[in-house]
PDB file of C-alpha atoms in Angstrom:
ATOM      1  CA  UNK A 563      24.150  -0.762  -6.309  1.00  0.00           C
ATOM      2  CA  UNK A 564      24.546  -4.352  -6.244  1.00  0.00           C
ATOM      3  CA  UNK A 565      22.465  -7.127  -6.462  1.00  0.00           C
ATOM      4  CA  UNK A 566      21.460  -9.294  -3.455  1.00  0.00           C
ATOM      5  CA  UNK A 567      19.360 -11.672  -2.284  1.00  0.00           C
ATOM      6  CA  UNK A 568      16.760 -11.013   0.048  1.00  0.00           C
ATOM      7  CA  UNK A 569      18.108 -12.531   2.988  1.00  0.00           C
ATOM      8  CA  UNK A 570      20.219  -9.313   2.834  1.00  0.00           C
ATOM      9  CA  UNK A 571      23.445 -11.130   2.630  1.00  0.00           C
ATOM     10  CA  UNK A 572      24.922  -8.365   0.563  1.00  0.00           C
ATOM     11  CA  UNK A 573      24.426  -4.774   0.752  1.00  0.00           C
ATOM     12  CA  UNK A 574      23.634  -2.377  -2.593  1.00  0.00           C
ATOM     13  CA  UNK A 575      25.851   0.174  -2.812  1.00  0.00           C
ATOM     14  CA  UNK A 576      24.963   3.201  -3.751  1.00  0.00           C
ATOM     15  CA  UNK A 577      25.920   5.736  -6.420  1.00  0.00           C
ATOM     16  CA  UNK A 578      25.769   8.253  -4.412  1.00  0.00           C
ATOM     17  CA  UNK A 579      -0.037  17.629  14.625  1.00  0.00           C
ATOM     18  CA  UNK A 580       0.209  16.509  17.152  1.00  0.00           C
ATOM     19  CA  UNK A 581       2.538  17.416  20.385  1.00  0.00           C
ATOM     20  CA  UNK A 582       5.300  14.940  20.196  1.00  0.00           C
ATOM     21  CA  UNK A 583       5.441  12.235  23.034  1.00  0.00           C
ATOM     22  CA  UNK A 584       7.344  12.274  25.999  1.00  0.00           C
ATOM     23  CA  UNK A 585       8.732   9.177  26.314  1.00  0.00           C
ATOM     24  CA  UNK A 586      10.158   9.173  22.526  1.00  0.00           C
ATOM     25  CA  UNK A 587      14.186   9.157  23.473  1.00  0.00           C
ATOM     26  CA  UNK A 588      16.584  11.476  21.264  1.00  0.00           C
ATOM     27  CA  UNK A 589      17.700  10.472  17.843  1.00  0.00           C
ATOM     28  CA  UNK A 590      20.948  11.509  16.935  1.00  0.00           C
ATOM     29  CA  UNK A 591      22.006  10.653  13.471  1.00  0.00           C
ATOM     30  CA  UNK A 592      25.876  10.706  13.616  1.00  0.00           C
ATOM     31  CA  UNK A 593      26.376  11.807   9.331  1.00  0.00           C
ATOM     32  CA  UNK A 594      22.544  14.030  10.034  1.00  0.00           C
ATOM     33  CA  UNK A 595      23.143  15.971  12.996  1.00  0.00           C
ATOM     34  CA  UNK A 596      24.681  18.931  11.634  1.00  0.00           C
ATOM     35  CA  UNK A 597      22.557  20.093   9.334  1.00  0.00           C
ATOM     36  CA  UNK A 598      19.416  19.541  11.328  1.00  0.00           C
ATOM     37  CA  UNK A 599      21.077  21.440  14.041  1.00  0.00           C
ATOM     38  CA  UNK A 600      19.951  23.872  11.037  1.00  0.00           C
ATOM     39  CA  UNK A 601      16.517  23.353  10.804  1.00  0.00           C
ATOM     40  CA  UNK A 602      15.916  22.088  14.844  1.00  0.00           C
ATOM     41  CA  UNK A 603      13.882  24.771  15.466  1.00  0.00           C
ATOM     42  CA  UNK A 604      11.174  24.929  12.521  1.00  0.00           C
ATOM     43  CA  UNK A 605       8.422  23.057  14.283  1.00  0.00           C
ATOM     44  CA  UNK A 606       7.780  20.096  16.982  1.00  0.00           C
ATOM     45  CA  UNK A 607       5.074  18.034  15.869  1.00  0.00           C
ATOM     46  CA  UNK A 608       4.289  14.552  15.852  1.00  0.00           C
ATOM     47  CA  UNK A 609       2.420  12.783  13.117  1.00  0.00           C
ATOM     48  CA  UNK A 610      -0.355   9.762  13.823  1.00  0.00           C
ATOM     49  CA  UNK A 611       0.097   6.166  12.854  1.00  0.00           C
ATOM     50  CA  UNK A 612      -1.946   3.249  12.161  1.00  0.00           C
ATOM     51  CA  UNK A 613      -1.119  -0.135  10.324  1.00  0.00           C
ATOM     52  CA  UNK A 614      -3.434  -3.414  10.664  1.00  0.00           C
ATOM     53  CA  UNK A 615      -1.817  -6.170  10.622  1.00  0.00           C
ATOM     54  CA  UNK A 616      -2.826  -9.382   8.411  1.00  0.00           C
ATOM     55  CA  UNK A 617      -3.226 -12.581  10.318  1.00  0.00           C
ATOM     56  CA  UNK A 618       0.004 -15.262  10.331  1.00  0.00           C
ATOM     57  CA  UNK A 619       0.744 -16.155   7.124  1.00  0.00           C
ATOM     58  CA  UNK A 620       2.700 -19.380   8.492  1.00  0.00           C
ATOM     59  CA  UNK A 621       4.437 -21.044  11.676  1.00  0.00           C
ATOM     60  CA  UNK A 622       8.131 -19.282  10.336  1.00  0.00           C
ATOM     61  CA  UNK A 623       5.690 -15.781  11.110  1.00  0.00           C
ATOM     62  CA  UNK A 624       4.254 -13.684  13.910  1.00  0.00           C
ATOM     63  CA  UNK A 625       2.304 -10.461  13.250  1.00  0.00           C
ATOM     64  CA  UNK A 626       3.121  -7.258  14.526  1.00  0.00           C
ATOM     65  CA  UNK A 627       0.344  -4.615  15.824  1.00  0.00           C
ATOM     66  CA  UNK A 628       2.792  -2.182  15.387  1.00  0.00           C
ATOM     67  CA  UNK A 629       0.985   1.245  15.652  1.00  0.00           C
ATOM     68  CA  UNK A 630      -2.198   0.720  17.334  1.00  0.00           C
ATOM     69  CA  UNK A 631      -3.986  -0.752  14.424  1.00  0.00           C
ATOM     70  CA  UNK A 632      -6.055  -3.848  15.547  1.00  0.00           C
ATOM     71  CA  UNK A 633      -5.548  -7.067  14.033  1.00  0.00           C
ATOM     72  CA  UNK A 634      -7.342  -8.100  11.194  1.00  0.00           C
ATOM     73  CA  UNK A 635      -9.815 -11.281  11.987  1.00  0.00           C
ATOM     74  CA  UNK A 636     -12.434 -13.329   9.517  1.00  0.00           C
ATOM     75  CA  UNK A 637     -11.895 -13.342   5.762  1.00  0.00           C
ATOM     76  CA  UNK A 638      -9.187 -11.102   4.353  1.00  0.00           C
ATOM     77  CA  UNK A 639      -8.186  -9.674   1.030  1.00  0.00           C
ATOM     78  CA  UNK A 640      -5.022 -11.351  -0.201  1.00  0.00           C
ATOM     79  CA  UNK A 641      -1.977  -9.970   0.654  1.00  0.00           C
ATOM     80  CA  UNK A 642       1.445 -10.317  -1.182  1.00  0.00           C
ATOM     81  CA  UNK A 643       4.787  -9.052   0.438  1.00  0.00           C
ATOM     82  CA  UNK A 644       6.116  -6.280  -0.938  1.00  0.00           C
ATOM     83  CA  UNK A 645       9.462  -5.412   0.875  1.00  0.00           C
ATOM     84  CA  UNK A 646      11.350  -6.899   3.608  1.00  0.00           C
ATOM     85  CA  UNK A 647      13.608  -5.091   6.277  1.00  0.00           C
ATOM     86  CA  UNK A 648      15.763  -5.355   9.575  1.00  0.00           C
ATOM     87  CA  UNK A 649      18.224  -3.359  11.123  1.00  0.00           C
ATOM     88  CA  UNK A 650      21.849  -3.554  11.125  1.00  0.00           C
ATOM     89  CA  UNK A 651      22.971  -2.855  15.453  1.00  0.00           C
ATOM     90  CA  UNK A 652      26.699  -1.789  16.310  1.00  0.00           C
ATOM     91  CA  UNK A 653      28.253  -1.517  19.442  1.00  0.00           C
ATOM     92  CA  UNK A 654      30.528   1.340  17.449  1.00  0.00           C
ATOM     93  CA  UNK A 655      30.835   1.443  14.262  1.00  0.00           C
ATOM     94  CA  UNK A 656      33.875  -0.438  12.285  1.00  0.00           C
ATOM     95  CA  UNK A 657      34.175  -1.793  16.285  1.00  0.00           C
ATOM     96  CA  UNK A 658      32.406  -5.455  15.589  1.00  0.00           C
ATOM     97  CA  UNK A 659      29.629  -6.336  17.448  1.00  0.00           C
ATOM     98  CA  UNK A 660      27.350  -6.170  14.544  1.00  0.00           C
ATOM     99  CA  UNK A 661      23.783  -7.696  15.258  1.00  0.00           C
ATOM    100  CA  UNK A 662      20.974  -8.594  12.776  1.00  0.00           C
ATOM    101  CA  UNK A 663      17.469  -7.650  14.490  1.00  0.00           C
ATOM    102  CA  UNK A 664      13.797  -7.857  13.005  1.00  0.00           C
ATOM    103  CA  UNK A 665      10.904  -6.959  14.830  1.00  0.00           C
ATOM    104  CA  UNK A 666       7.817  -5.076  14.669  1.00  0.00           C
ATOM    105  CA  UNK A 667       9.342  -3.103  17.607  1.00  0.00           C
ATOM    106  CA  UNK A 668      13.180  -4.065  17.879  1.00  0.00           C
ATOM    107  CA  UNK A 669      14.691  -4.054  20.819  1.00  0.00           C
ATOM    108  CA  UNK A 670      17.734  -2.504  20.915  1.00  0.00           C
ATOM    109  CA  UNK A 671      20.267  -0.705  23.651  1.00  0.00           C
ATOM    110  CA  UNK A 672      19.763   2.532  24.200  1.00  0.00           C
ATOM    111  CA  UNK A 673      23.400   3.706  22.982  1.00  0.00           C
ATOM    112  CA  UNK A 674      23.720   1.681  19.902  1.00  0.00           C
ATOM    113  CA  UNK A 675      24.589   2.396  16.501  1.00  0.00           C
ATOM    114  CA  UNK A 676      22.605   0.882  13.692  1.00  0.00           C
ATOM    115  CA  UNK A 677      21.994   1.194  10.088  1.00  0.00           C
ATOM    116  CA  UNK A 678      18.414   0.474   7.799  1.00  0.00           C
ATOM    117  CA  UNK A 679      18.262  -2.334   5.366  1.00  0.00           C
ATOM    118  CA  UNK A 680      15.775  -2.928   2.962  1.00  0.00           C
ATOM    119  CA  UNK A 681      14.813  -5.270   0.177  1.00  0.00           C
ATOM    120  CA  UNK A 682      12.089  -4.699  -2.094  1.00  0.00           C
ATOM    121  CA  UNK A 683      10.649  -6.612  -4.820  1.00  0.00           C
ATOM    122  CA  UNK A 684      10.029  -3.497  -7.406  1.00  0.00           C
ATOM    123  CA  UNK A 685      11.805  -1.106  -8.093  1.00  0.00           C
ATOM    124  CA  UNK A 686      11.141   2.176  -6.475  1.00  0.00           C
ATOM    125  CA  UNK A 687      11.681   4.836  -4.232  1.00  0.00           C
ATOM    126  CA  UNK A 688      11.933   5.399  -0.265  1.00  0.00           C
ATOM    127  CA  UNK A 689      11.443   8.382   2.074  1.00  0.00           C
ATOM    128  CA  UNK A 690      12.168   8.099   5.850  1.00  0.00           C
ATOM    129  CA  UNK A 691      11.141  10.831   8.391  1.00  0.00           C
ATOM    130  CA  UNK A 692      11.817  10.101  11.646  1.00  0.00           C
ATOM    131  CA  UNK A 693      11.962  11.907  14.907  1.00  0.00           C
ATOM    132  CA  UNK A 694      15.172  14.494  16.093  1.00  0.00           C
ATOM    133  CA  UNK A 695      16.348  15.956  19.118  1.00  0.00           C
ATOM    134  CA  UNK A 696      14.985  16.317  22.522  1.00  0.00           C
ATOM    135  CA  UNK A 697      11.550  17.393  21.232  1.00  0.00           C
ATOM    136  CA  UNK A 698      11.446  14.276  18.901  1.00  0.00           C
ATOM    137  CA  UNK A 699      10.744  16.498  15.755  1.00  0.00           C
ATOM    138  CA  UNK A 700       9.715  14.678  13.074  1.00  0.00           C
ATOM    139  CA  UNK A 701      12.565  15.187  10.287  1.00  0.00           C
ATOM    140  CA  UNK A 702      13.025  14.396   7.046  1.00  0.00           C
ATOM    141  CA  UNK A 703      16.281  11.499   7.266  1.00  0.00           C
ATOM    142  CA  UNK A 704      15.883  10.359   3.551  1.00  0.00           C
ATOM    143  CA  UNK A 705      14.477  12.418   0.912  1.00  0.00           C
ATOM    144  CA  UNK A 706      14.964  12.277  -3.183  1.00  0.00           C
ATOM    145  CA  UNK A 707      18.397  13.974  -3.143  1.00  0.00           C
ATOM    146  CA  UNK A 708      19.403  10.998  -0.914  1.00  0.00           C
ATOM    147  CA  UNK A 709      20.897  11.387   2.594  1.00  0.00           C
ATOM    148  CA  UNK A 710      24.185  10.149   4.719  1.00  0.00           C
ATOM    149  CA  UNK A 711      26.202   8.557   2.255  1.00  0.00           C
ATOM    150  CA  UNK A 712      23.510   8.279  -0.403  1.00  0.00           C
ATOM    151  CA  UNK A 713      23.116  10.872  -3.352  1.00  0.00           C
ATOM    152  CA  UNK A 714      19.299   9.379  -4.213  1.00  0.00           C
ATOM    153  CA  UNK A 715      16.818   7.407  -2.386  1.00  0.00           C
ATOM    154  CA  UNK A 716      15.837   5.022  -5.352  1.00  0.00           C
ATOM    155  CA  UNK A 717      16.316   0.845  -4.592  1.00  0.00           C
ATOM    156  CA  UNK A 718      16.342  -1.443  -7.357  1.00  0.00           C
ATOM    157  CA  UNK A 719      14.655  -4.854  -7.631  1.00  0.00           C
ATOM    158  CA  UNK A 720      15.551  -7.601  -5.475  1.00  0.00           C
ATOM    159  CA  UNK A 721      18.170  -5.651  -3.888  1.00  0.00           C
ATOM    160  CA  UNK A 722      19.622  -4.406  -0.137  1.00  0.00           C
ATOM    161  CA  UNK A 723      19.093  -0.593   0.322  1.00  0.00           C
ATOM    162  CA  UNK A 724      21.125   0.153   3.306  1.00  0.00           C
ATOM    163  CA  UNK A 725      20.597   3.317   5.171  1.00  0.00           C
ATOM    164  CA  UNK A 726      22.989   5.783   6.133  1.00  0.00           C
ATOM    165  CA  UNK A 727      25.351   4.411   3.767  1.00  0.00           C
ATOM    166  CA  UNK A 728      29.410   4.476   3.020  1.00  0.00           C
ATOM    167  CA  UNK A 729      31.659   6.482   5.889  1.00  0.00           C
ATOM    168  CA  UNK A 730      31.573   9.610   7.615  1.00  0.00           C
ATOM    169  CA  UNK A 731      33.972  12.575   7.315  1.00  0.00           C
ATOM    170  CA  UNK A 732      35.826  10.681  10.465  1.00  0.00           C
ATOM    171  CA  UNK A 733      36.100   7.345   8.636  1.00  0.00           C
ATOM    172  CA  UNK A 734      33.835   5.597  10.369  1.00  0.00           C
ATOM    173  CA  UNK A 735      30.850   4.069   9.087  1.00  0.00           C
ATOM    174  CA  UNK A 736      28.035   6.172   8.110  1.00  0.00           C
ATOM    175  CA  UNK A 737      24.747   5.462  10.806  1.00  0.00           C
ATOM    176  CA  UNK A 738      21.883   6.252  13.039  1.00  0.00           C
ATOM    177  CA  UNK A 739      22.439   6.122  17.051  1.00  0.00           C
ATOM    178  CA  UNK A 740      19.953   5.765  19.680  1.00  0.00           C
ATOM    179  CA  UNK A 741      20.165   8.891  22.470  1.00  0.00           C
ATOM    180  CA  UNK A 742      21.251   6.748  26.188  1.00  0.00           C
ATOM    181  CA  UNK A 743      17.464   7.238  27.570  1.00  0.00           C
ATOM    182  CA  UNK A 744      14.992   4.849  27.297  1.00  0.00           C
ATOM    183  CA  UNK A 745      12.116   4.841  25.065  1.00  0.00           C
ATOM    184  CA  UNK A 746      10.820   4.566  21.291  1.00  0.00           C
ATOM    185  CA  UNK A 747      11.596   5.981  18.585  1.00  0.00           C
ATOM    186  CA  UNK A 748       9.197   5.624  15.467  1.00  0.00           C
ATOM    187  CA  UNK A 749      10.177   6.119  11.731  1.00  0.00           C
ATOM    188  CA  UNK A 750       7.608   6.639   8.907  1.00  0.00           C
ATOM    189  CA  UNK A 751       9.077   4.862   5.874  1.00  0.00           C
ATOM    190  CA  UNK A 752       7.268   5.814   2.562  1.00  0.00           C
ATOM    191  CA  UNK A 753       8.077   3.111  -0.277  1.00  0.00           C
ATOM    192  CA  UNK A 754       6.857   4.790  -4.333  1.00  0.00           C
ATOM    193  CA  UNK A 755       7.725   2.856  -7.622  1.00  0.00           C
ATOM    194  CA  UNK A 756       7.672   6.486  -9.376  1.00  0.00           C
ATOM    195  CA  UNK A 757       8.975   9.819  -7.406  1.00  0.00           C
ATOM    196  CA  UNK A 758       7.384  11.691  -5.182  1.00  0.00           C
ATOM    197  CA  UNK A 759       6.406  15.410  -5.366  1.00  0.00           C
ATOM    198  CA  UNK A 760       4.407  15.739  -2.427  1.00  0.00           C
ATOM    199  CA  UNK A 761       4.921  16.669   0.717  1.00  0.00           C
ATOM    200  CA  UNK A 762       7.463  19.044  -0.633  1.00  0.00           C
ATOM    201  CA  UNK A 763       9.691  17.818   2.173  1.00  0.00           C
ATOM    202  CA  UNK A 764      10.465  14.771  -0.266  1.00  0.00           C
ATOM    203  CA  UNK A 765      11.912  17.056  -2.901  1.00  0.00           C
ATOM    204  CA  UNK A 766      14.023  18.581  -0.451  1.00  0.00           C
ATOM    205  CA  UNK A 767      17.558  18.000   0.541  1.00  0.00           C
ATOM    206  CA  UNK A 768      17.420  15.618   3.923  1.00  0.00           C
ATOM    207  CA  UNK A 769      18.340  17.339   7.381  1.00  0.00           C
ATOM    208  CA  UNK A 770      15.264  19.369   7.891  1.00  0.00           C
ATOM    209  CA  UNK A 771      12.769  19.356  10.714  1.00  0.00           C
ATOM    210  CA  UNK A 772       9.284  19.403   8.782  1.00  0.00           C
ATOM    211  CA  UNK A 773       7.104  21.865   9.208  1.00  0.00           C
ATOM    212  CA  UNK A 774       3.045  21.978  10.309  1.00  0.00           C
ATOM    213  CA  UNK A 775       2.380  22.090   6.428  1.00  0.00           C
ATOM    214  CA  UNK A 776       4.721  19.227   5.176  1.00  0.00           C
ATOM    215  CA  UNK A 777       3.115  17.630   8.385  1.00  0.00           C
ATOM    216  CA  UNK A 778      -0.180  18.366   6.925  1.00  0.00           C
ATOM    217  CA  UNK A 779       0.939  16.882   3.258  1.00  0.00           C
ATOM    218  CA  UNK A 780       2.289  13.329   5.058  1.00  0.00           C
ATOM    219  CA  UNK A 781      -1.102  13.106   6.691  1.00  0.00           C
ATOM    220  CA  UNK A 782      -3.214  13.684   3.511  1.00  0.00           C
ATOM    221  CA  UNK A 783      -0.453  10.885   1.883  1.00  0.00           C
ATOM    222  CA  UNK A 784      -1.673   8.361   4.586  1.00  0.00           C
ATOM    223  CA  UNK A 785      -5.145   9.450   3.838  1.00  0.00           C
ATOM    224  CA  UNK A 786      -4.751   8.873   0.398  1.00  0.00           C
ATOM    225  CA  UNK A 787      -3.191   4.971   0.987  1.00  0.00           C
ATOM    226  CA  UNK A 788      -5.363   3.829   3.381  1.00  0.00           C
ATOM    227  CA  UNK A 789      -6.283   1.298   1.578  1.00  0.00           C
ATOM    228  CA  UNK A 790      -3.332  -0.270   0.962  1.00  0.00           C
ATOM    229  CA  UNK A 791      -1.773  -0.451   4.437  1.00  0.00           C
ATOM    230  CA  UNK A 792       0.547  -2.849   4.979  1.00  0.00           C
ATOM    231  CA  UNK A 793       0.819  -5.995   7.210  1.00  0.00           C
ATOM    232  CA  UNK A 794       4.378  -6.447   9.150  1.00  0.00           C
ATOM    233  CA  UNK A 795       5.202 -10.269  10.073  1.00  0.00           C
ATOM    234  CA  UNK A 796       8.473 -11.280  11.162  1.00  0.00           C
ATOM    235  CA  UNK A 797      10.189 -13.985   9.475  1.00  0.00           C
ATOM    236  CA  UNK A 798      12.733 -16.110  11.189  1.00  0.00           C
ATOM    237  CA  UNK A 799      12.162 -19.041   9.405  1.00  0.00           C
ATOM    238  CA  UNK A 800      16.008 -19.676   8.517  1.00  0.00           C
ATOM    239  CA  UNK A 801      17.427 -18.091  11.731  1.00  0.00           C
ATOM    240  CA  UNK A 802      18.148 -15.096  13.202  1.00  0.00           C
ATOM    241  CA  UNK A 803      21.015 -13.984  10.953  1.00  0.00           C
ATOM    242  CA  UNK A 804      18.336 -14.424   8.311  1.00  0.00           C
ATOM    243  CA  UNK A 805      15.396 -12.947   9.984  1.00  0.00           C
ATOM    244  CA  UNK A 806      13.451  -9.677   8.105  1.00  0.00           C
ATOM    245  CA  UNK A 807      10.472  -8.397   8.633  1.00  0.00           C
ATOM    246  CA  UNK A 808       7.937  -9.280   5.581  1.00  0.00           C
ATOM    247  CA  UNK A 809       5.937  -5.790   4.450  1.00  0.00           C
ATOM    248  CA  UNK A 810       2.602  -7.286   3.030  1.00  0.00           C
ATOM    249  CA  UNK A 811       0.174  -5.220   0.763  1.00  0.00           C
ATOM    250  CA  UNK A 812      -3.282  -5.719  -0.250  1.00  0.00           C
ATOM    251  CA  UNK A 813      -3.285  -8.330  -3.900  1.00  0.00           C
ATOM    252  CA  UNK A 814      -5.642  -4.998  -5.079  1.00  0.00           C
ATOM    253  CA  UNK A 815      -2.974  -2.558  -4.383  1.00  0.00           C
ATOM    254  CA  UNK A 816      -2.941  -0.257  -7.528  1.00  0.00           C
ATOM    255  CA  UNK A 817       0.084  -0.551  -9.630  1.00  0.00           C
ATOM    256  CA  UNK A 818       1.917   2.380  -9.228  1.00  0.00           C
ATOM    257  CA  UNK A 819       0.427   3.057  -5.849  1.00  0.00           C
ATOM    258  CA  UNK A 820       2.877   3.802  -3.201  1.00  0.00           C
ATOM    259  CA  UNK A 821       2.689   2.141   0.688  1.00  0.00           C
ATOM    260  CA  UNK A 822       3.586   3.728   4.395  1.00  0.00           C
ATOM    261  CA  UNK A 823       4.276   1.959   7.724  1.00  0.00           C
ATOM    262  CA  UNK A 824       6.234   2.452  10.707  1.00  0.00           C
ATOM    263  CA  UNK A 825       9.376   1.251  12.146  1.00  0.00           C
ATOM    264  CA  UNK A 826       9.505   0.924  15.701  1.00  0.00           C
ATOM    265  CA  UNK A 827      12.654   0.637  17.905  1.00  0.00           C
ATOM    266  CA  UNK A 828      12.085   0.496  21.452  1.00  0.00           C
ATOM    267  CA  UNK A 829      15.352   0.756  23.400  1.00  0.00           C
ATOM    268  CA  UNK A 830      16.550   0.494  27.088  1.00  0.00           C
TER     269      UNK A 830
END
C-alpha cells in the first residue's frame, strides 16, 4: 500500500431479517459475480439501519440523515472524524470519464462503474456487505481474506483503501456496477482497528450471500456499537475533486472499539 493524503489523491495499493426492498436495483460486481452466482441462493434477507447524524460541524459541511436516524439537536458529545470516503464513477472502466462523488446518498447513473475509496486515520480493518442480485441479498463483498483484487481487507494510517482493486481477468479495471434500473443500493461498511471473528461471514472468503444466522451476528454487532454510531457530513470545502465524506465518532468511543454505517447510492 502506499501512502496518501486524505484528499485521496493517491490510491494504496494493495498486497494482495427482514424481506429485502423492492425498489433496491441489482448489484452486479463485475470481479464478484461469479462466485456469488455460488452462493445466490442461501438466503434473501435484508438487514436494518440507523445512523444519527451530528449537527454541521462548519459552512465547508452538510449532514447526512442517511438511514432514517433523526438528527441530533441540543448539546452533543464531541465527535472526532474517524474516516473519510467517496466513490470513484466510470463510464467503463480504463474508458475515462472518471468522476469523484461524495454524498450521504450519491447520485449516480444507473449503468455506471465505480470503485470504494477510503481513508482512515488508524489503522484497521474493513468489512463491506452489500446487496446482490435481483433479490438484493445482502452479501459479503469484502471480508478478511480480502476481495476483487485485494488478498486482505486491512488499511493503514492515513492512507486510500480503494475497493475492488487492480484488474480483472479481462484487463480491465477491477469494480462494482450499478444494474440499469433505478433505485438504491445500500452497503454496510464495518471499520475494526483489530480483526474480526464475528459474524463468521467476516472470516470467510468474500462472494457469499449471508445467511439468517450471519444476518443475526451483524445485527447483534450493531447492537453492540450503538453507542458509537457515526455522523456522515460531506466535505467540499476544497472542491469537488476534493470532496469526501467525513465519518465522525463519539470523543468516548472506546479504543479498540470498532464503528458501522451505511453507504447509500441512489441511481437513475
Amino acid at each position: 500500500r502506499a501512502a496518501a493524503s486524505p484528499d485521496g489523491e493517491a490510491s494504496a495499493a494493495a498486497a494482495v431479517a427482514n424481506v429485502p426492498r423492492r425498489s433496491m436495483a441489482p448489484m452486479i460486481a463485475g470481479g464478484l459475480l461469479l462466485f456469488l452466482l455460488v452462493g445466490g441462493g442461501l438466503g434473501y434477507l435484508a438487514w436494518s439501519r440507523l445512523i444519527k447524524p451530528a449537527p454541521d460541524a462548519n459552512s465547508n459541511t452538510r449532514t447526512g440523515n442517511n438511514g432514517g436516524g433523526t438528527t441530533t439537536t441540543g448539546p452533543t458529545a464531541a465527535r472526532v472524524e474517524a474516516m473519510r470516503y467517496w466513490l470513484e464513477v466510470y463510464d467503463v472502466p480504463q474508458k475515462g470519464g472518471l468522476l469523484r462523488v461524495a454524498d450521504t446518498s450519491a447520485p449516480v447513473e444507473s449503468g455506471k462503474h465505480f470503485r470504494f475509496n477510503f481513508w482512515s486515520k488508524e489503522r484497521g480493518y474493513i468489512y463491506i456487505i452489500g446487496p446482490y442480485g435481483d433479490d438484493n441479498a445482502p452479501a459479503m463483498f469484502l471480508s478478511a481474506t480480502g476481495g476483487p483484487g485485494l488478498k486482505t481487507n486491512q488499511i493503514l494510517r492515513d492512507a486510500v483503501f480503494s475497493f475492488p482493486f487492480g484488474k480483472a481477468p479481462n484487463g480491465r479495471d477491477n469494480t462494482l456496477e450499478l444494474g440499469v434500473n433505478p433505485g438504491t443500493e445500500e452497503f454496510t461498511v464495518i471499520f475494526s482497528p483489530t480483526p474480526l471473528m464475528s459474524p463468521t461471514a467476516f472470516v470467510e472468503d468474500a462472494g457469499h450471500v449471508l445467511t439468517p444466522a450471519q444476518l443475526k451476528e451483524l445485527e447483534d454487532l450493531r447492537g453492540q456499537q450503538k453507542n458509537v454510531e457515526p455522523s456522515l457530513d460531506v466535505n467540499v470545502g476544497n472542491g469537488a475533486d476534493k470532496s469526501f465524506v467525513s465519518v465522525a465518532v463519539p470523543a468516548s468511543r472506546a479504543e479498540g472499539q470498532p464503528f458501522v454505517f451505511d453507504v447509500r447510492i441512489q441511481h437513475k
